[in-house]
Each structure stands twice: as structure tokens, then as C-alpha cells.
mmCIF file with all atom_site columns, C-alpha atoms in Angstrom:
data_model
loop_
_atom_site.group_PDB
_atom_site.id
_atom_site.type_symbol
_atom_site.label_atom_id
_atom_site.label_alt_id
_atom_site.label_comp_id
_atom_site.label_asym_id
_atom_site.label_entity_id
_atom_site.label_seq_id
_atom_site.pdbx_PDB_ins_code
_atom_site.Cartn_x
_atom_site.Cartn_y
_atom_site.Cartn_z
_atom_site.occupancy
_atom_site.B_iso_or_equiv
_atom_site.pdbx_formal_charge
_atom_site.auth_seq_id
_atom_site.auth_comp_id
_atom_site.auth_asym_id
_atom_site.auth_atom_id
_atom_site.pdbx_PDB_model_num
ATOM 1   C CA . MET A 1 1   ? 99.115  71.768 101.810 1.00 56.00 ? 77  MET A CA 1
ATOM 2   C CA . ASN A 1 2   ? 98.385  74.749 104.014 1.00 70.00 ? 78  ASN A CA 1
ATOM 3   C CA . GLU A 1 3   ? 94.662  74.878 104.919 1.00 76.00 ? 79  GLU A CA 1
ATOM 4   C CA . ASN A 1 4   ? 94.362  78.614 104.183 1.00 80.00 ? 80  ASN A CA 1
ATOM 5   C CA . LEU A 1 5   ? 95.937  78.159 100.778 1.00 79.00 ? 81  LEU A CA 1
ATOM 6   C CA . LYS A 1 6   ? 93.557  75.307 100.015 1.00 79.00 ? 82  LYS A CA 1
ATOM 7   C CA . ASP A 1 7   ? 90.591  77.499 101.001 1.00 83.00 ? 83  ASP A CA 1
ATOM 8   C CA . VAL A 1 8   ? 91.693  80.091 98.450  1.00 84.00 ? 84  VAL A CA 1
ATOM 9   C CA . LEU A 1 9   ? 92.859  77.855 95.594  1.00 84.00 ? 85  LEU A CA 1
ATOM 10  C CA . MET A 1 10  ? 89.868  75.512 95.530  1.00 87.00 ? 86  MET A CA 1
ATOM 11  C CA . PRO A 1 11  ? 87.238  78.179 94.703  1.00 89.00 ? 87  PRO A CA 1
ATOM 12  C CA . LEU A 1 12  ? 89.611  79.898 92.253  1.00 91.00 ? 88  LEU A CA 1
ATOM 13  C CA . THR A 1 13  ? 90.177  76.627 90.438  1.00 90.00 ? 89  THR A CA 1
ATOM 14  C CA . ILE A 1 14  ? 86.483  75.823 90.269  1.00 93.00 ? 90  ILE A CA 1
ATOM 15  C CA . ILE A 1 15  ? 85.481  79.310 89.139  1.00 94.00 ? 91  ILE A CA 1
ATOM 16  C CA . GLY A 1 16  ? 88.357  79.480 86.650  1.00 92.00 ? 92  GLY A CA 1
ATOM 17  C CA . THR A 1 17  ? 87.492  76.115 85.129  1.00 94.00 ? 93  THR A CA 1
ATOM 18  C CA . PHE A 1 18  ? 83.827  77.034 84.887  1.00 94.00 ? 94  PHE A CA 1
ATOM 19  C CA . GLY A 1 19  ? 84.671  80.423 83.362  1.00 94.00 ? 95  GLY A CA 1
ATOM 20  C CA . MET A 1 20  ? 87.026  78.965 80.751  1.00 94.00 ? 96  MET A CA 1
ATOM 21  C CA . SER A 1 21  ? 84.455  76.311 79.831  1.00 95.00 ? 97  SER A CA 1
ATOM 22  C CA . LEU A 1 22  ? 81.801  78.985 79.439  1.00 95.00 ? 98  LEU A CA 1
ATOM 23  C CA . LEU A 1 23  ? 84.143  81.115 77.330  1.00 94.00 ? 99  LEU A CA 1
ATOM 24  C CA . PHE A 1 24  ? 85.040  78.191 75.062  1.00 92.00 ? 100 PHE A CA 1
ATOM 25  C CA . PHE A 1 25  ? 81.377  77.264 74.648  1.00 94.00 ? 101 PHE A CA 1
ATOM 26  C CA . ALA A 1 26  ? 80.359  80.856 73.854  1.00 94.00 ? 102 ALA A CA 1
ATOM 27  C CA . ARG A 1 27  ? 83.195  81.213 71.333  1.00 90.00 ? 103 ARG A CA 1
ATOM 28  C CA . THR A 1 28  ? 82.209  78.009 69.571  1.00 88.00 ? 104 THR A CA 1
ATOM 29  C CA . ILE A 1 29  ? 78.551  79.028 69.374  1.00 92.00 ? 105 ILE A CA 1
ATOM 30  C CA . THR A 1 30  ? 79.308  82.540 68.101  1.00 90.00 ? 106 THR A CA 1
ATOM 31  C CA . ASP A 1 31  ? 81.698  81.185 65.451  1.00 82.00 ? 107 ASP A CA 1
ATOM 32  C CA . TYR A 1 32  ? 78.996  78.790 64.302  1.00 84.00 ? 108 TYR A CA 1
ATOM 33  C CA . ILE A 1 33  ? 76.359  81.540 64.158  1.00 89.00 ? 109 ILE A CA 1
ATOM 34  C CA . LEU A 1 34  ? 78.727  83.839 62.241  1.00 83.00 ? 110 LEU A CA 1
ATOM 35  C CA . LYS A 1 35  ? 79.581  81.165 59.676  1.00 79.00 ? 111 LYS A CA 1
ATOM 36  C CA . LYS A 1 36  ? 75.901  80.254 59.286  1.00 83.00 ? 112 LYS A CA 1
ATOM 37  C CA . LYS A 1 37  ? 74.887  83.890 58.682  1.00 85.00 ? 113 LYS A CA 1
ATOM 38  C CA . MET A 1 38  ? 77.729  84.391 56.194  1.00 80.00 ? 114 MET A CA 1
ATOM 39  C CA . ILE A 1 39  ? 76.554  81.363 54.242  1.00 80.00 ? 115 ILE A CA 1
ATOM 40  C CA . GLU A 1 40  ? 72.924  82.543 54.332  1.00 82.00 ? 116 GLU A CA 1
ATOM 41  C CA . LYS A 1 41  ? 73.862  86.038 53.093  1.00 81.00 ? 117 LYS A CA 1
ATOM 42  C CA . GLY A 1 42  ? 76.032  84.633 50.310  1.00 78.00 ? 118 GLY A CA 1
ATOM 43  C CA . PHE A 1 43  ? 79.332  86.051 51.534  1.00 72.00 ? 119 PHE A CA 1
ATOM 44  C CA . VAL A 1 44  ? 81.125  82.763 51.010  1.00 73.00 ? 120 VAL A CA 1
ATOM 45  C CA . ASN A 1 45  ? 83.797  83.082 48.360  1.00 73.00 ? 121 ASN A CA 1
ATOM 46  C CA . ASP A 1 46  ? 87.344  81.817 47.989  1.00 71.00 ? 122 ASP A CA 1
ATOM 47  C CA . ASP A 1 47  ? 88.735  84.320 50.513  1.00 70.00 ? 123 ASP A CA 1
ATOM 48  C CA . THR A 1 48  ? 86.295  83.448 53.278  1.00 69.00 ? 124 THR A CA 1
ATOM 49  C CA . GLN A 1 49  ? 86.711  79.729 52.655  1.00 69.00 ? 125 GLN A CA 1
ATOM 50  C CA . ALA A 1 50  ? 90.470  80.172 53.013  1.00 69.00 ? 126 ALA A CA 1
ATOM 51  C CA . ILE A 1 51  ? 89.917  81.879 56.378  1.00 66.00 ? 127 ILE A CA 1
ATOM 52  C CA . PHE A 1 52  ? 87.730  78.991 57.581  1.00 67.00 ? 128 PHE A CA 1
ATOM 53  C CA . LYS A 1 53  ? 90.247  76.398 56.408  1.00 67.00 ? 129 LYS A CA 1
ATOM 54  C CA . ARG A 1 54  ? 93.206  78.245 57.935  1.00 60.00 ? 130 ARG A CA 1
ATOM 55  C CA . HIS A 1 55  ? 91.414  78.393 61.269  1.00 58.00 ? 131 HIS A CA 1
ATOM 56  C CA . THR A 1 56  ? 90.933  74.618 61.306  1.00 56.00 ? 132 THR A CA 1
ATOM 57  C CA . GLU A 1 57  ? 94.508  73.923 60.189  1.00 56.00 ? 133 GLU A CA 1
ATOM 58  C CA . GLU A 1 58  ? 95.980  76.016 63.013  1.00 60.00 ? 134 GLU A CA 1
ATOM 59  C CA . ASN A 1 59  ? 94.232  73.851 65.614  1.00 64.00 ? 135 ASN A CA 1
ATOM 60  C CA . LYS A 1 60  ? 95.203  70.567 63.969  1.00 75.00 ? 136 LYS A CA 1
ATOM 61  C CA . PHE A 1 61  ? 97.794  69.682 66.627  1.00 81.00 ? 137 PHE A CA 1
ATOM 62  C CA . SER A 1 62  ? 96.192  71.435 69.592  1.00 82.00 ? 138 SER A CA 1
ATOM 63  C CA . THR A 1 63  ? 95.125  68.204 71.268  1.00 86.00 ? 139 THR A CA 1
ATOM 64  C CA . LEU A 1 64  ? 98.590  66.738 70.881  1.00 88.00 ? 140 LEU A CA 1
ATOM 65  C CA . LYS A 1 65  ? 100.157 69.852 72.407  1.00 89.00 ? 141 LYS A CA 1
ATOM 66  C CA . TRP A 1 66  ? 97.961  69.894 75.490  1.00 89.00 ? 142 TRP A CA 1
ATOM 67  C CA . GLY A 1 67  ? 98.188  66.131 75.914  1.00 92.00 ? 143 GLY A CA 1
ATOM 68  C CA . LEU A 1 68  ? 101.992 66.259 75.937  1.00 93.00 ? 144 LEU A CA 1
ATOM 69  C CA . ILE A 1 69  ? 102.088 69.239 78.287  1.00 93.00 ? 145 ILE A CA 1
ATOM 70  C CA . ILE A 1 70  ? 99.707  67.633 80.776  1.00 93.00 ? 146 ILE A CA 1
ATOM 71  C CA . LEU A 1 71  ? 101.543 64.314 80.511  1.00 95.00 ? 147 LEU A CA 1
ATOM 72  C CA . SER A 1 72  ? 104.917 65.916 81.213  1.00 95.00 ? 148 SER A CA 1
ATOM 73  C CA . ALA A 1 73  ? 103.479 67.976 84.090  1.00 93.00 ? 149 ALA A CA 1
ATOM 74  C CA . GLY A 1 74  ? 101.956 64.825 85.582  1.00 94.00 ? 150 GLY A CA 1
ATOM 75  C CA . LEU A 1 75  ? 105.241 62.971 85.277  1.00 95.00 ? 151 LEU A CA 1
ATOM 76  C CA . ALA A 1 76  ? 106.986 65.867 87.019  1.00 94.00 ? 152 ALA A CA 1
ATOM 77  C CA . LEU A 1 77  ? 104.521 65.679 89.908  1.00 93.00 ? 153 LEU A CA 1
ATOM 78  C CA . ILE A 1 78  ? 105.073 61.920 90.176  1.00 94.00 ? 154 ILE A CA 1
ATOM 79  C CA . ILE A 1 79  ? 108.854 62.437 90.224  1.00 94.00 ? 155 ILE A CA 1
ATOM 80  C CA . LEU A 1 80  ? 108.489 65.114 92.900  1.00 91.00 ? 156 LEU A CA 1
ATOM 81  C CA . GLU A 1 81  ? 106.687 62.614 95.115  1.00 92.00 ? 157 GLU A CA 1
ATOM 82  C CA . TYR A 1 82  ? 109.861 60.509 95.301  1.00 93.00 ? 158 TYR A CA 1
ATOM 83  C CA . VAL A 1 83  ? 112.529 63.238 95.325  1.00 91.00 ? 159 VAL A CA 1
ATOM 84  C CA . PRO A 1 84  ? 113.413 64.519 98.796  1.00 91.00 ? 160 PRO A CA 1
ATOM 85  C CA . TYR A 1 85  ? 113.582 68.307 99.071  1.00 89.00 ? 161 TYR A CA 1
ATOM 86  C CA . GLU A 1 86  ? 113.273 70.943 101.770 1.00 89.00 ? 162 GLU A CA 1
ATOM 87  C CA . ARG A 1 87  ? 110.079 72.940 102.165 1.00 84.00 ? 163 ARG A CA 1
ATOM 88  C CA . GLU A 1 88  ? 111.606 76.256 101.016 1.00 86.00 ? 164 GLU A CA 1
ATOM 89  C CA . SER A 1 89  ? 113.654 74.734 98.170  1.00 89.00 ? 165 SER A CA 1
ATOM 90  C CA . PRO A 1 90  ? 113.101 75.894 94.581  1.00 90.00 ? 166 PRO A CA 1
ATOM 91  C CA . LEU A 1 91  ? 113.816 72.332 93.359  1.00 90.00 ? 167 LEU A CA 1
ATOM 92  C CA . PRO A 1 92  ? 110.135 71.365 92.765  1.00 91.00 ? 168 PRO A CA 1
ATOM 93  C CA . TYR A 1 93  ? 109.556 74.452 90.630  1.00 92.00 ? 169 TYR A CA 1
ATOM 94  C CA . GLY A 1 94  ? 112.645 73.699 88.571  1.00 93.00 ? 170 GLY A CA 1
ATOM 95  C CA . ILE A 1 95  ? 111.721 70.064 88.003  1.00 93.00 ? 171 ILE A CA 1
ATOM 96  C CA . PHE A 1 96  ? 108.186 71.048 87.028  1.00 94.00 ? 172 PHE A CA 1
ATOM 97  C CA . ALA A 1 97  ? 109.383 73.779 84.638  1.00 94.00 ? 173 ALA A CA 1
ATOM 98  C CA . VAL A 1 98  ? 111.931 71.465 82.986  1.00 95.00 ? 174 VAL A CA 1
ATOM 99  C CA . ALA A 1 99  ? 109.336 68.711 82.532  1.00 95.00 ? 175 ALA A CA 1
ATOM 100 C CA . VAL A 1 100 ? 106.771 71.069 80.973  1.00 94.00 ? 176 VAL A CA 1
ATOM 101 C CA . SER A 1 101 ? 109.484 72.524 78.730  1.00 95.00 ? 177 SER A CA 1
ATOM 102 C CA . LEU A 1 102 ? 110.409 69.028 77.593  1.00 95.00 ? 178 LEU A CA 1
ATOM 103 C CA . GLY A 1 103 ? 106.748 68.446 76.756  1.00 94.00 ? 179 GLY A CA 1
ATOM 104 C CA . PHE A 1 104 ? 106.719 71.605 74.613  1.00 93.00 ? 180 PHE A CA 1
ATOM 105 C CA . LEU A 1 105 ? 109.960 70.585 72.888  1.00 94.00 ? 181 LEU A CA 1
ATOM 106 C CA . LEU A 1 106 ? 108.643 67.099 72.172  1.00 94.00 ? 182 LEU A CA 1
ATOM 107 C CA . TYR A 1 107 ? 105.508 68.685 70.686  1.00 92.00 ? 183 TYR A CA 1
ATOM 108 C CA . TYR A 1 108 ? 107.607 71.034 68.562  1.00 92.00 ? 184 TYR A CA 1
ATOM 109 C CA . PHE A 1 109 ? 109.756 68.257 67.119  1.00 92.00 ? 185 PHE A CA 1
ATOM 110 C CA . LEU A 1 110 ? 106.767 65.999 66.417  1.00 90.00 ? 186 LEU A CA 1
ATOM 111 C CA . VAL A 1 111 ? 104.867 68.775 64.622  1.00 88.00 ? 187 VAL A CA 1
ATOM 112 C CA . ARG A 1 112 ? 107.929 69.898 62.673  1.00 88.00 ? 188 ARG A CA 1
ATOM 113 C CA . LYS A 1 113 ? 108.578 66.327 61.582  1.00 87.00 ? 189 LYS A CA 1
ATOM 114 C CA . ASP A 1 114 ? 104.960 65.962 60.448  1.00 83.00 ? 190 ASP A CA 1
ATOM 115 C CA . LEU A 1 115 ? 104.926 69.289 58.588  1.00 81.00 ? 191 LEU A CA 1
ATOM 116 C CA . ASN A 1 116 ? 108.150 68.469 56.739  1.00 83.00 ? 192 ASN A CA 1
ATOM 117 C CA . LYS A 1 117 ? 106.544 65.389 55.163  1.00 76.00 ? 193 LYS A CA 1
#
């Protein structure tokens, strides 16, 4: 990898990962505080409980989705290690995009199969 590119991407990756972790943590804490205050004030009725349940049901397959996407991206990178291509070729981008798309499709079919039961 080009040294200049590495000097730019490394700090961006570290700062981006730290920022996303901080954002996720802050969102989790604020959701908890909001739910706690709603319970303390007595605003919990059937409508608010439905909102809380819907929020948890939407994220039911989130781990599966990201696991499949990362797995397929990793497999694409392993395949690219053994496929010969020229430096300016768009082949690596195509292989990577197809592999990630296959991961999304596999996720879609697994979730659809589970929801149809």
C-alpha cells in the first residue's frame, strides 16, 4: 500500500472507530435514561410499550446481518490475494462488491425464511 495513503487512512480509521463507538455508547445511555424517566413519570402504557418492543424486534437480526457482511467481505479479500490482477484494474472492486452483495442476499433469504415461519 502506498505510504502516503497509509498515513491518511490509519488516523481516519482510528478516529472513525472511536467516534462510532462513542456515538453508540451515548445513544445506548440516552435511550436507557429516557426509558427510566418515562417509567418514573408513569408514561408507560400500551402505546409506549409497543414502541419499546418494536425497537427491539427491528434489531433482532442485526448481528446476523453484520456477521454475514463481514464474513463475505473477508472471503473476498482472501480470494483477491490469490487472483492475479493489474494495479489499475477494477477487478478487485468488482469481486469485493459481488461478495458483499452475496452476503446481503444470504442475510435477506435467511431472515425471510425465519419470518415466514
